[in-house]
Structures are given as structure tokens and as C-alpha cells.
Amino acid sequence: MITDESFPWDSWRSFPAAQQPNYPDAEHLKNVVAKLRKRPPLVFAGEADALREKMARAARGEAFVLMGGDCAETFDTSTADQIRLKIQTLLQMSVVLTYGASLPVVKVGRIAGQYAKPRSSDTEERDGVVLPSYRGDAVNDNAFNAQARVPDPQRLLETYQQSAASLNLIRAFTKGGYADMRRVHTWNRGFTENPAYARYETLAGEIHRAIMFMEAAGADFEGLKVVDLYSSHEALLLEYEAALTRIDSRSGELYNTSGHFLWIGERTRQLDGAHVELLREIRNPIGVKLGPTATPEDVVGIIDRLNPNGEEGRLTFITRMGAPKIREVLPRLVEAAQSDGRPVAWITDPMHGNTIKTASGYKTRDFETIMNEVEGFFEVLGESKFVPAGMHIELTGDDVTEVIGGSELLDEQRLKERYETLVDPRLNHQQSLEIAFRVAELLRR
Ligand code: PEP
Ligand code: CO
């Protein structure tokens, strides 16, 4: 058990902190943090340990990690239906990937805590009016008026509350029989019956026969019926993450109890920055995003700071280079880690380096460009002593129109039909399943 008492983990305060909100009311923030420190943990040390073990397996090529969910969760869209559809999508993808890889799939949602966003600009301008940028529901409101954009500490409590409610639903869905692989497979049948996806017919048919075979043979083991779905988010807001960092009374070690897996974003991974310092001592498995400007020195520096003893499963690099750059930049980073020798898992985020803006002003991504980055990632890792350990994508279970392409040929004209994301464009339900089929083809052995 983790004790209710909080233990301040405060060394990060003396390091420069990028991307933090400017709270006008310091006293209010202090009160909120004091409250948060008394709230129960959202996840437990044993669960984080189990996920670390699974990440270690993925790094050794004994499992494949599927990490996915919204770019930015919002309070308004954290409804039971939307959470259920997101979970359903992740489960459907994971059945396809499990078959393709012939390996267990480690399922991690960008969910139950992904409410804060780093921004490339501190301000946003519309028609000559300049306001502070929207930084996620954990910080301020997206509405374009001065009042809405003021960072409000109260939102940290709401973030905690929403995360707890989402985790409760996740636990109910994944442990209560709803996630049974045979049920998930019947959902997938709906997808593959659509003629647009004819190219996946063979693979879908094989999966169907494999499931029928298990049924016929009377296989009915626990692993078919219950699923572990872990939570993850970017550890961005230092006050919130520190308030939920606790000492595990059993081991005396520090855990961040706001989510199972935490990652540091491309904009906050400075070696001498507060984010690296905050995650340095916790026992959770953690990730660090690596963009196209990352250097071999960064790679070794991050390992030195975040996994000095080379513990398996502790550190994951999530690469987001952009399709045109991956084959050029990634080899030297992988090479640096290879010479270093300490273990690390490599996961592809084919979303964040491939964002484009259409003439009509929509931020979008192209399905084929996303796939191209995944393929480049598999090629580069295939040449190394590491394995492609997983993928990290932005998706939703809803039928939004935010990413162009895919077999249904969603084009630019259709973006306006159902464009709902407040930050980055997400694969919709169909596109998510399609990417699972494509990656399953890459994983086939
Ligand atoms: C994100 O994952 O939503 C994100 C902002 O990514 P990155 O830090 O890689 O830009
Ligand atoms: Co994003």
C-alpha cells in the first residue's frame, strides 16, 4: 500500500521549468496542491511495477506496446460513451496486433490524466486579439476570451477527479468481462465486412479462424477474459505530478501515482530541466520523446539521468521524427544507445512529426505519411540490436474527420464534417483499426 501521507519531492523546484502555467493567484495554487497531496493515489505501486516488467519484455522483443488515446482529453469529452469507445478501439487494435506479432500486446491508454498540453507559442492571436494559449483543461479553458484563458488551479482538482472516474470505468470494463477477446473479435468482424477494407480480408480471416479454433478446443483461460489496460500521460504540470508523487510504504520508494506510465515531451526534455529532475527518482516506467533535433549526446545524457543503472523496462524512447527524417536521424540515435549498452525500449510516435496545415486552416495528418514513419522506424530498428517495441498514437473511438487518407479516402474537403480535437488531429475509429492491420502486417513472423 502507498501511504496517504504525502512526501514532498521538491528538488525539481531549483531547476528551470519549461511550459508551466502562470498562475495569477499563488495562494490558491498552494491550497490546491495541499489538497491534492491528501488525495488517495490513482494508481498503485504494484501496477507500475508490473508495467515496468512488461516494458522490459517489449524491449527484449517478447511483447509489443500499443499506447494510444487523445492528444488532449477534455472534461467535456470524458463521458462514459467516449471512454468506452476509446477502450474498445484499443482492444480491437490489440487483438489484430497480438495475432500479427504472435506476442502479447501491452495496452496503455493516453487516458485518465492527459489533460495538459505544451504549446509552441505562449499566446494565440485571432483577428488582432492576443490571448494566452490554451494549455489543456488542466490549466485553462479553450474559449477565446481573456477570462477563460486565465490559468485556474482549481482545474488540477478537476483533473484528479476526472482521472479517478475514468480509471474506475477502465477497471470496470477491462475486468468485468466486457473486454473478453471473443467479444472484441465480433466487433472487429464489423470492420472487416466493410468492402473498403478488402485488402485486410486474408489477415482478418486468419484471425477469425484462430479464434474459432480456440473456441472449438474449449480454450477459456483468464487471459481471454480480462485485460490489463494501463494509463499514461505527459508529466507536464510539475505541481500536479509532484503532489501525486508518494512514498510506497512497502518498499520505501517513490512512485508517481497519477498514472502508470509518464512521459516527458519533446519541449521539456532538457537534461538540466525540472521535468527530468522530477521523474528521476520515481520507480514508474517512463518515456522521453525524441524529435528530429535530438542528438546522440541527448540520448546518452537522458539514459545517464533517468536510467543510470540500466534497469530493464525503466526507460522508453518515443521517437517522433517526421516521415521524411526518420531514416536519416534515427540511426545515429539508436547507434548511440547501442554503444552505451544500457537497455531501452524504442517506440514510434508517427503522429507528432507529421502535422500539416491545409489551405483551409485545418491542422491534419495524412494516413500514408503516418504509415511511412512507422515503416521507417521498423527499418531502422531492424538494422540494430534493438527491436521495434511498440507504437504511440493519437486516436479516438469516435467517427471524427481529423486525419486525411486511409482506405475510406477521407479527403481535405471532409475535415470540416466532424473536426473536434482541441489540439492535434486524431485517427478515427476506422483509421485506428486500419493502422493496426497495417502494423500487424509489418510484425508478422
Ligand atoms: C503529445 O504527445 O501530444 C506531444 C505534445 O508530443 P511531443 O512532446 O512529442 O511534441
Ligand atoms: Co498531440
GROMACS .gro file of C-alpha atoms and ligand atoms in nm:
model
  456
    1MET     CA    1   0.000   0.000   0.000
    2ILE     CA    2   0.103   0.353  -0.062
    3THR     CA    3   0.054   0.577   0.240
    4ASP     CA    4  -0.194   0.863   0.225
    5GLU     CA    5   0.061   1.097   0.366
    6SER     CA    6   0.246   1.286   0.101
    7PHE     CA    7   0.617   1.335   0.097
    8PRO     CA    8   0.735   1.639  -0.089
    9TRP     CA    9   0.969   1.558  -0.371
   10ASP     CA   10   1.097   1.905  -0.417
   11SER     CA   11   1.442   1.908  -0.575
   12TRP     CA   12   1.284   1.992  -0.914
   13ARG     CA   13   1.197   2.335  -0.779
   14SER     CA   14   1.556   2.451  -0.817
   15PHE     CA   15   1.570   2.354  -1.187
   16PRO     CA   16   1.438   2.560  -1.480
   17ALA     CA   17   1.083   2.453  -1.564
   18ALA     CA   18   0.957   2.492  -1.920
   19GLN     CA   19   0.589   2.511  -2.022
   20GLN     CA   20   0.437   2.586  -1.681
   21PRO     CA   21   0.119   2.791  -1.640
   22ASN     CA   22   0.146   3.140  -1.499
   23TYR     CA   23  -0.099   3.123  -1.212
   24PRO     CA   24  -0.201   3.473  -1.104
   25ASP     CA   25  -0.305   3.352  -0.759
   26ALA     CA   26  -0.014   3.175  -0.589
   27GLU     CA   27  -0.205   3.121  -0.267
   28HIS     CA   28  -0.487   2.942  -0.448
   29LEU     CA   29  -0.235   2.711  -0.616
   30LYS     CA   30  -0.079   2.631  -0.278
   31ASN     CA   31  -0.416   2.538  -0.130
   32VAL     CA   32  -0.498   2.313  -0.422
   33VAL     CA   33  -0.163   2.138  -0.404
   34ALA     CA   34  -0.213   2.082  -0.029
   35LYS     CA   35  -0.548   1.918  -0.107
   36LEU     CA   36  -0.409   1.705  -0.386
   37ARG     CA   37  -0.140   1.575  -0.157
   38LYS     CA   38  -0.406   1.432   0.071
   39ARG     CA   39  -0.599   1.257  -0.207
   40PRO     CA   40  -0.557   0.882  -0.248
   41PRO     CA   41  -0.324   0.754  -0.520
   42LEU     CA   42  -0.486   0.698  -0.860
   43VAL     CA   43  -0.264   0.402  -0.946
   44PHE     CA   44  -0.066   0.165  -0.728
   45ALA     CA   45   0.298   0.080  -0.695
   46GLY     CA   46   0.243  -0.287  -0.779
   47GLU     CA   47   0.068  -0.195  -1.104
   48ALA     CA   48   0.350   0.038  -1.207
   49ASP     CA   49   0.599  -0.240  -1.128
   50ALA     CA   50   0.401  -0.486  -1.341
   51LEU     CA   51   0.401  -0.245  -1.633
   52ARG     CA   52   0.776  -0.189  -1.594
   53GLU     CA   53   0.824  -0.564  -1.628
   54LYS     CA   54   0.609  -0.565  -1.941
   55MET     CA   55   0.803  -0.276  -2.093
   56ALA     CA   56   1.118  -0.477  -2.027
   57ARG     CA   57   0.967  -0.768  -2.219
   58ALA     CA   58   0.874  -0.541  -2.507
   59ALA     CA   59   1.230  -0.410  -2.525
   60ARG     CA   60   1.352  -0.769  -2.549
   61GLY     CA   61   1.109  -0.846  -2.833
   62GLU     CA   62   0.881  -1.058  -2.614
   63ALA     CA   63   0.583  -0.820  -2.630
   64PHE     CA   64   0.457  -0.523  -2.833
   65VAL     CA   65   0.333  -0.200  -2.676
   66LEU     CA   66   0.021  -0.023  -2.801
   67MET     CA   67  -0.002   0.323  -2.650
   68GLY     CA   68  -0.285   0.543  -2.769
   69GLY     CA   69  -0.558   0.791  -2.698
   70ASP     CA   70  -0.640   1.157  -2.727
   71CYS     CA   71  -0.390   1.430  -2.789
   72ALA     CA   72  -0.574   1.622  -2.518
   73GLU     CA   73  -0.850   1.473  -2.310
   74THR     CA   74  -1.108   1.731  -2.209
   75PHE     CA   75  -1.352   1.737  -1.919
   76ASP     CA   76  -1.648   1.766  -2.158
   77THR     CA   77  -1.546   1.467  -2.365
   78SER     CA   78  -1.454   1.236  -2.076
   79THR     CA   79  -1.800   1.081  -2.094
   80ALA     CA   80  -1.876   0.715  -2.035
   81ASP     CA   81  -1.950   0.662  -2.406
   82GLN     CA   82  -1.636   0.830  -2.530
   83ILE     CA   83  -1.416   0.646  -2.283
   84ARG     CA   84  -1.583   0.316  -2.369
   85LEU     CA   85  -1.533   0.369  -2.743
   86LYS     CA   86  -1.168   0.459  -2.692
   87ILE     CA   87  -1.111   0.147  -2.482
   88GLN     CA   88  -1.298  -0.059  -2.740
   89THR     CA   89  -1.078   0.079  -3.017
   90LEU     CA   90  -0.758   0.000  -2.825
   91LEU     CA   91  -0.881  -0.353  -2.751
   92GLN     CA   92  -0.982  -0.415  -3.113
   93MET     CA   93  -0.641  -0.295  -3.232
   94SER     CA   94  -0.466  -0.512  -2.981
   95VAL     CA   95  -0.639  -0.833  -3.098
   96VAL     CA   96  -0.513  -0.764  -3.450
   97LEU     CA   97  -0.163  -0.680  -3.328
   98THR     CA   98  -0.147  -0.983  -3.097
   99TYR     CA   99  -0.217  -1.207  -3.393
  100GLY     CA  100   0.023  -1.021  -3.624
  101ALA     CA  101   0.310  -1.022  -3.379
  102SER     CA  102   0.230  -1.358  -3.218
  103LEU     CA  103   0.315  -1.173  -2.899
  104PRO     CA  104   0.128  -1.030  -2.603
  105VAL     CA  105   0.028  -0.668  -2.659
  106VAL     CA  106   0.088  -0.431  -2.369
  107LYS     CA  107  -0.206  -0.190  -2.369
  108VAL     CA  108  -0.150   0.164  -2.246
  109GLY     CA  109  -0.405   0.444  -2.291
  110ARG     CA  110  -0.323   0.812  -2.330
  111ILE     CA  111  -0.609   0.837  -2.091
  112ALA     CA  112  -0.715   0.924  -1.736
  113GLY     CA  113  -0.472   1.214  -1.697
  114GLN     CA  114  -0.385   1.352  -2.041
  115TYR     CA  115  -0.530   1.697  -1.971
  116ALA     CA  116  -0.228   1.928  -2.006
  117LYS     CA  117  -0.054   2.041  -2.325
  118PRO     CA  118   0.281   2.200  -2.402
  119ARG     CA  119   0.242   2.476  -2.662
  120SER     CA  120   0.486   2.611  -2.917
  121SER     CA  121   0.362   2.964  -2.852
  122ASP     CA  122   0.265   3.123  -2.519
  123THR     CA  123  -0.002   3.327  -2.693
  124GLU     CA  124  -0.267   3.283  -2.960
  125GLU     CA  125  -0.379   3.557  -3.196
  126ARG     CA  126  -0.717   3.581  -3.366
  127ASP     CA  127  -0.819   3.887  -3.567
  128GLY     CA  128  -0.566   4.107  -3.390
  129VAL     CA  129  -0.664   3.987  -3.040
  130VAL     CA  130  -0.380   3.820  -2.847
  131LEU     CA  131  -0.457   3.589  -2.553
  132PRO     CA  132  -0.262   3.327  -2.357
  133SER     CA  133  -0.264   2.989  -2.536
  134TYR     CA  134  -0.498   2.711  -2.430
  135ARG     CA  135  -0.282   2.468  -2.229
  136GLY     CA  136  -0.530   2.189  -2.176
  137ASP     CA  137  -0.833   2.158  -1.947
  138ALA     CA  138  -0.600   2.100  -1.652
  139VAL     CA  139  -0.487   2.462  -1.691
  140ASN     CA  140  -0.741   2.689  -1.863
  141ASP     CA  141  -1.044   2.693  -2.091
  142ASN     CA  142  -1.026   2.676  -2.470
  143ALA     CA  143  -1.288   2.951  -2.523
  144PHE     CA  144  -1.127   3.253  -2.686
  145ASN     CA  145  -1.179   3.518  -2.422
  146ALA     CA  146  -0.948   3.668  -2.164
  147GLN     CA  147  -1.130   3.525  -1.862
  148ALA     CA  148  -1.133   3.168  -1.999
  149ARG     CA  149  -0.763   3.166  -2.069
  150VAL     CA  150  -0.653   3.259  -1.715
  151PRO     CA  151  -0.483   2.953  -1.557
  152ASP     CA  152  -0.704   2.828  -1.273
  153PRO     CA  153  -0.553   2.595  -1.007
  154GLN     CA  154  -0.900   2.457  -0.932
  155ARG     CA  155  -0.871   2.269  -1.261
  156LEU     CA  156  -0.599   2.049  -1.111
  157LEU     CA  157  -0.856   1.912  -0.867
  158GLU     CA  158  -1.096   1.851  -1.152
  159THR     CA  159  -0.818   1.676  -1.342
  160TYR     CA  160  -0.767   1.445  -1.046
  161GLN     CA  161  -1.141   1.383  -1.018
  162GLN     CA  162  -1.188   1.310  -1.389
  163SER     CA  163  -0.884   1.083  -1.395
  164ALA     CA  164  -1.021   0.886  -1.099
  165ALA     CA  165  -1.361   0.850  -1.268
  166SER     CA  166  -1.200   0.738  -1.596
  167LEU     CA  167  -0.981   0.484  -1.419
  168ASN     CA  168  -1.284   0.348  -1.240
  169LEU     CA  169  -1.458   0.293  -1.572
  170ILE     CA  170  -1.146   0.141  -1.727
  171ARG     CA  171  -1.115  -0.106  -1.440
  172ALA     CA  172  -1.483  -0.199  -1.470
  173PHE     CA  173  -1.468  -0.251  -1.846
  174THR     CA  174  -1.143  -0.444  -1.851
  175LYS     CA  175  -1.205  -0.668  -1.551
  176GLY     CA  176  -1.577  -0.728  -1.583
  177GLY     CA  177  -1.595  -0.950  -1.892
  178TYR     CA  178  -1.659  -0.667  -2.139
  179ALA     CA  179  -1.306  -0.694  -2.275
  180ASP     CA  180  -1.329  -1.068  -2.348
  181MET     CA  181  -1.122  -1.132  -2.661
  182ARG     CA  182  -1.408  -1.324  -2.826
  183ARG     CA  183  -1.640  -1.027  -2.783
  184VAL     CA  184  -1.374  -0.788  -2.910
  185HIS     CA  185  -1.333  -1.011  -3.213
  186THR     CA  186  -1.702  -0.981  -3.302
  187TRP     CA  187  -1.658  -0.601  -3.308
  188ASN     CA  188  -1.367  -0.646  -3.549
  189ARG     CA  189  -1.589  -0.854  -3.779
  190GLY     CA  190  -1.799  -0.541  -3.834
  191PHE     CA  191  -1.491  -0.355  -3.954
  192THR     CA  192  -1.367  -0.618  -4.196
  193GLU     CA  193  -1.710  -0.667  -4.356
  194ASN     CA  194  -1.682  -0.315  -4.500
  195PRO     CA  195  -1.569  -0.351  -4.867
  196ALA     CA  196  -1.332  -0.053  -4.825
  197TYR     CA  197  -1.110  -0.280  -4.618
  198ALA     CA  198  -1.096  -0.572  -4.859
  199ARG     CA  199  -0.715  -0.568  -4.855
  200TYR     CA  200  -0.721  -0.692  -4.494
  201GLU     CA  201  -0.956  -0.981  -4.569
  202THR     CA  202  -0.690  -1.251  -4.559
  203LEU     CA  203  -0.544  -1.142  -4.227
  204ALA     CA  204  -0.892  -1.090  -4.082
  205GLY     CA  205  -0.992  -1.438  -4.200
  206GLU     CA  206  -0.688  -1.592  -4.031
  207ILE     CA  207  -0.767  -1.416  -3.704
  208HIS     CA  208  -1.126  -1.537  -3.727
  209ARG     CA  209  -1.017  -1.896  -3.778
  210ALA     CA  210  -0.769  -1.872  -3.489
  211ILE     CA  211  -1.047  -1.755  -3.257
  212MET     CA  212  -1.287  -2.024  -3.384
  213PHE     CA  213  -1.017  -2.282  -3.323
  214MET     CA  214  -0.972  -2.170  -2.963
  215GLU     CA  215  -1.348  -2.178  -2.910
  216ALA     CA  216  -1.374  -2.525  -3.060
  217ALA     CA  217  -1.087  -2.651  -2.845
  218GLY     CA  218  -1.262  -2.518  -2.535
  219ALA     CA  219  -0.992  -2.263  -2.453
  220ASP     CA  220  -1.133  -2.044  -2.180
  221PHE     CA  221  -0.839  -1.914  -1.983
  222GLU     CA  222  -0.825  -1.595  -1.776
  223GLY     CA  223  -0.613  -1.409  -2.034
  224LEU     CA  224  -0.903  -1.423  -2.280
  225LYS     CA  225  -1.146  -1.269  -2.036
  226VAL     CA  226  -0.966  -0.995  -1.850
  227VAL     CA  227  -0.727  -0.735  -1.975
  228ASP     CA  228  -0.471  -0.502  -1.818
  229LEU     CA  229  -0.512  -0.155  -1.961
  230TYR     CA  230  -0.264   0.092  -1.814
  231SER     CA  231  -0.288   0.470  -1.801
  232SER     CA  232  -0.032   0.718  -1.928
  233HIS     CA  233   0.004   1.089  -1.986
  234GLU     CA  234   0.266   1.355  -2.036
  235ALA     CA  235   0.408   1.453  -1.697
  236LEU     CA  236   0.391   1.823  -1.774
  237LEU     CA  237   0.242   2.012  -1.481
  238LEU     CA  238   0.507   1.986  -1.214
  239GLU     CA  239   0.290   2.091  -0.919
  240TYR     CA  240   0.030   1.827  -1.002
  241GLU     CA  241   0.279   1.549  -1.070
  242ALA     CA  242   0.480   1.629  -0.756
  243ALA     CA  243   0.164   1.634  -0.542
  244LEU     CA  244   0.080   1.283  -0.659
  245THR     CA  245   0.431   1.150  -0.611
  246ARG     CA  246   0.429   0.937  -0.298
  247ILE     CA  247   0.644   0.701  -0.100
  248ASP     CA  248   0.535   0.340  -0.123
  249SER     CA  249   0.512   0.223   0.237
  250ARG     CA  250   0.609  -0.131   0.140
  251SER     CA  251   0.934  -0.055  -0.039
  252GLY     CA  252   1.005   0.300   0.079
  253GLU     CA  253   1.044   0.403  -0.285
  254LEU     CA  254   0.889   0.692  -0.476
  255TYR     CA  255   0.609   0.642  -0.726
  256ASN     CA  256   0.415   0.890  -0.930
  257THR     CA  257   0.059   0.778  -0.859
  258SER     CA  258  -0.112   0.998  -1.121
  259GLY     CA  259  -0.065   0.735  -1.393
  260HIS     CA  260   0.117   0.409  -1.458
  261PHE     CA  261   0.345   0.539  -1.732
  262LEU     CA  262   0.458   0.901  -1.756
  263TRP     CA  263   0.645   1.061  -2.040
  264ILE     CA  264   0.845   1.378  -2.085
  265GLY     CA  265   0.760   1.571  -2.400
  266GLU     CA  266   0.986   1.695  -2.676
  267ARG     CA  267   0.968   2.050  -2.538
  268THR     CA  268   1.053   1.967  -2.175
  269ARG     CA  269   1.327   1.704  -2.200
  270GLN     CA  270   1.618   1.938  -2.114
  271LEU     CA  271   1.878   1.738  -1.919
  272ASP     CA  272   1.908   2.011  -1.657
  273GLY     CA  273   1.536   2.085  -1.653
  274ALA     CA  274   1.277   2.033  -1.382
  275HIS     CA  275   1.085   1.759  -1.567
  276VAL     CA  276   1.383   1.527  -1.591
  277GLU     CA  277   1.462   1.601  -1.226
  278LEU     CA  278   1.105   1.522  -1.114
  279LEU     CA  279   1.091   1.185  -1.289
  280ARG     CA  280   1.446   1.087  -1.200
  281GLU     CA  281   1.371   0.917  -0.871
  282ILE     CA  282   1.033   0.759  -0.931
  283ARG     CA  283   1.003   0.388  -0.993
  284ASN     CA  284   0.736   0.403  -1.267
  285PRO     CA  285   0.830   0.313  -1.621
  286ILE     CA  286   0.883   0.641  -1.806
  287GLY     CA  287   0.920   0.764  -2.162
  288VAL     CA  288   1.103   1.050  -2.327
  289LYS     CA  289   1.000   1.188  -2.666
  290LEU     CA  290   1.279   1.232  -2.919
  291GLY     CA  291   1.223   1.471  -3.210
  292PRO     CA  292   1.433   1.537  -3.521
  293THR     CA  293   1.676   1.768  -3.340
  294ALA     CA  294   1.772   1.505  -3.079
  295THR     CA  295   2.143   1.420  -3.075
  296PRO     CA  296   2.336   1.109  -2.975
  297GLU     CA  297   2.459   1.311  -2.675
  298ASP     CA  298   2.098   1.375  -2.573
  299VAL     CA  299   2.030   1.001  -2.587
  300VAL     CA  300   2.322   0.911  -2.363
  301GLY     CA  301   2.256   1.211  -2.136
  302ILE     CA  302   1.895   1.102  -2.087
  303ILE     CA  303   2.000   0.746  -2.006
  304ASP     CA  304   2.255   0.882  -1.757
  305ARG     CA  305   1.996   1.098  -1.585
  306LEU     CA  306   1.694   0.869  -1.598
  307ASN     CA  307   1.826   0.516  -1.602
  308PRO     CA  308   2.183   0.533  -1.472
  309ASN     CA  309   2.181   0.173  -1.351
  310GLY     CA  310   2.040   0.034  -1.673
  311GLU     CA  311   1.729  -0.118  -1.524
  312GLU     CA  312   1.521  -0.305  -1.779
  313GLY     CA  313   1.178  -0.159  -1.854
  314ARG     CA  314   1.252   0.170  -1.686
  315LEU     CA  315   1.316   0.391  -1.990
  316THR     CA  316   1.145   0.413  -2.327
  317PHE     CA  317   1.237   0.645  -2.611
  318ILE     CA  318   0.931   0.754  -2.807
  319THR     CA  319   1.058   0.880  -3.142
  320ARG     CA  320   0.862   1.139  -3.341
  321MET     CA  321   1.086   1.244  -3.623
  322GLY     CA  322   0.850   1.301  -3.914
  323ALA     CA  323   0.839   1.060  -4.207
  324PRO     CA  324   1.097   1.248  -4.420
  325LYS     CA  325   1.353   1.249  -4.135
  326ILE     CA  326   1.321   0.917  -3.958
  327ARG     CA  327   1.555   0.717  -4.180
  328GLU     CA  328   1.817   0.991  -4.160
  329VAL     CA  329   1.806   1.090  -3.792
  330LEU     CA  330   1.709   0.775  -3.602
  331PRO     CA  331   2.007   0.552  -3.698
  332ARG     CA  332   2.262   0.764  -3.514
  333LEU     CA  333   2.044   0.785  -3.202
  334VAL     CA  334   1.993   0.409  -3.199
  335GLU     CA  335   2.365   0.366  -3.258
  336ALA     CA  336   2.442   0.586  -2.953
  337ALA     CA  337   2.217   0.377  -2.730
  338GLN     CA  338   2.364   0.060  -2.872
  339SER     CA  339   2.720   0.168  -2.788
  340ASP     CA  340   2.603   0.279  -2.446
  341GLY     CA  341   2.468  -0.067  -2.381
  342ARG     CA  342   2.210   0.011  -2.114
  343PRO     CA  343   1.867  -0.126  -2.208
  344VAL     CA  344   1.599   0.096  -2.356
  345ALA     CA  345   1.269   0.033  -2.534
  346TRP     CA  346   1.210   0.212  -2.866
  347ILE     CA  347   0.855   0.309  -2.957
  348THR     CA  348   0.735   0.503  -3.262
  349ASP     CA  349   0.510   0.806  -3.238
  350PRO     CA  350   0.434   0.860  -3.607
  351MET     CA  351   0.193   1.145  -3.532
  352HIS     CA  352   0.379   1.445  -3.393
  353GLY     CA  353   0.638   1.491  -3.666
  354ASN     CA  354   0.375   1.473  -3.939
  355THR     CA  355   0.130   1.752  -3.865
  356ILE     CA  356   0.039   1.974  -4.161
  357LYS     CA  357  -0.196   2.267  -4.214
  358THR     CA  358  -0.443   2.267  -4.502
  359ALA     CA  359  -0.517   2.573  -4.713
  360SER     CA  360  -0.848   2.600  -4.530
  361GLY     CA  361  -0.663   2.619  -4.198
  362TYR     CA  362  -0.715   2.270  -4.052
  363LYS     CA  363  -0.430   2.100  -3.867
  364THR     CA  364  -0.424   1.748  -4.006
  365ARG     CA  365  -0.205   1.445  -4.076
  366ASP     CA  366  -0.201   1.210  -4.371
  367PHE     CA  367  -0.258   0.841  -4.305
  368GLU     CA  368   0.007   0.729  -4.556
  369THR     CA  369   0.267   0.968  -4.413
  370ILE     CA  370   0.197   0.827  -4.068
  371MET     CA  371   0.244   0.473  -4.203
  372ASN     CA  372   0.561   0.580  -4.380
  373GLU     CA  373   0.714   0.690  -4.049
  374VAL     CA  374   0.612   0.359  -3.887
  375GLU     CA  375   0.778   0.170  -4.174
  376GLY     CA  376   1.093   0.382  -4.147
  377PHE     CA  377   1.102   0.311  -3.775
  378PHE     CA  378   1.076  -0.065  -3.834
  379GLU     CA  379   1.352  -0.047  -4.097
  380VAL     CA  380   1.595   0.143  -3.873
  381LEU     CA  381   1.531  -0.072  -3.564
  382GLY     CA  382   1.552  -0.384  -3.779
  383GLU     CA  383   1.913  -0.294  -3.860
  384SER     CA  384   2.003  -0.260  -3.492
  385LYS     CA  385   2.029  -0.491  -3.197
  386PHE     CA  386   1.707  -0.337  -3.062
  387VAL     CA  387   1.354  -0.427  -3.168
  388PRO     CA  388   1.056  -0.206  -3.257
  389ALA     CA  389   0.894  -0.233  -2.914
  390GLY     CA  390   0.567  -0.057  -2.985
  391MET     CA  391   0.374   0.239  -3.116
  392HIS     CA  392   0.227   0.551  -2.964
  393ILE     CA  393  -0.061   0.711  -3.148
  394GLU     CA  394  -0.332   0.973  -3.113
  395LEU     CA  395  -0.674   0.822  -3.168
  396THR     CA  396  -1.034   0.837  -3.064
  397GLY     CA  397  -1.312   0.581  -3.075
  398ASP     CA  398  -1.541   0.833  -3.244
  399ASP     CA  399  -1.601   0.880  -3.618
  400VAL     CA  400  -1.424   1.214  -3.638
  401THR     CA  401  -1.273   1.358  -3.956
  402GLU     CA  402  -0.936   1.493  -3.847
  403VAL     CA  403  -0.673   1.282  -4.029
  404ILE     CA  404  -0.687   1.253  -4.408
  405GLY     CA  405  -0.644   0.929  -4.602
  406GLY     CA  406  -0.698   0.565  -4.514
  407SER     CA  407  -0.897   0.319  -4.723
  408GLU     CA  408  -1.212   0.527  -4.689
  409LEU     CA  409  -1.020   0.806  -4.863
  410LEU     CA  410  -1.113   1.080  -4.624
  411ASP     CA  411  -1.011   1.397  -4.808
  412GLU     CA  412  -0.944   1.760  -4.716
  413GLN     CA  413  -1.298   1.867  -4.804
  414ARG     CA  414  -1.436   1.634  -4.537
  415LEU     CA  415  -1.225   1.765  -4.246
  416LYS     CA  416  -1.495   2.019  -4.158
  417GLU     CA  417  -1.761   1.747  -4.116
  418ARG     CA  418  -1.653   1.636  -3.772
  419TYR     CA  419  -1.335   1.806  -3.658
  420GLU     CA  420  -1.348   1.801  -3.278
  421THR     CA  421  -0.995   1.791  -3.139
  422LEU     CA  422  -0.883   2.097  -2.948
  423VAL     CA  423  -0.516   2.033  -3.019
  424ASP     CA  424  -0.383   1.763  -3.256
  425PRO     CA  425  -0.575   1.560  -3.520
  426ARG     CA  426  -0.653   1.201  -3.419
  427LEU     CA  427  -0.710   0.883  -3.613
  428ASN     CA  428  -1.077   0.796  -3.600
  429HIS     CA  429  -1.205   0.452  -3.503
  430GLN     CA  430  -1.175   0.306  -3.854
  431GLN     CA  431  -0.835   0.458  -3.925
  432SER     CA  432  -0.711   0.322  -3.593
  433LEU     CA  433  -0.816  -0.032  -3.682
  434GLU     CA  434  -0.665   0.009  -4.024
  435ILE     CA  435  -0.329   0.112  -3.879
  436ALA     CA  436  -0.344  -0.194  -3.653
  437PHE     CA  437  -0.387  -0.417  -3.960
  438ARG     CA  438  -0.100  -0.242  -4.139
  439VAL     CA  439   0.133  -0.273  -3.840
  440ALA     CA  440   0.025  -0.635  -3.788
  441GLU     CA  441   0.149  -0.699  -4.144
  442LEU     CA  442   0.485  -0.546  -4.050
  443LEU     CA  443   0.503  -0.758  -3.735
  444ARG     CA  444   0.417  -1.091  -3.898
  445ARG     CA  445   0.665  -1.363  -3.833
  446PEP     C1  446   0.196   1.495  -2.747
  446PEP     O1  447   0.230   1.377  -2.730
  446PEP     O2  448   0.077   1.532  -2.753
  446PEP     C2  449   0.302   1.595  -2.769
  446PEP     C3  450   0.284   1.725  -2.744
  446PEP     O3  451   0.413   1.540  -2.818
  446PEP     P1  452   0.561   1.597  -2.835
  446PEP     O4  453   0.611   1.629  -2.698
  446PEP     O5  454   0.632   1.481  -2.897
  446PEP     O6  455   0.552   1.716  -2.927
  447CO      CO  456  -0.055   1.566  -2.966
   0.00000   0.00000   0.00000
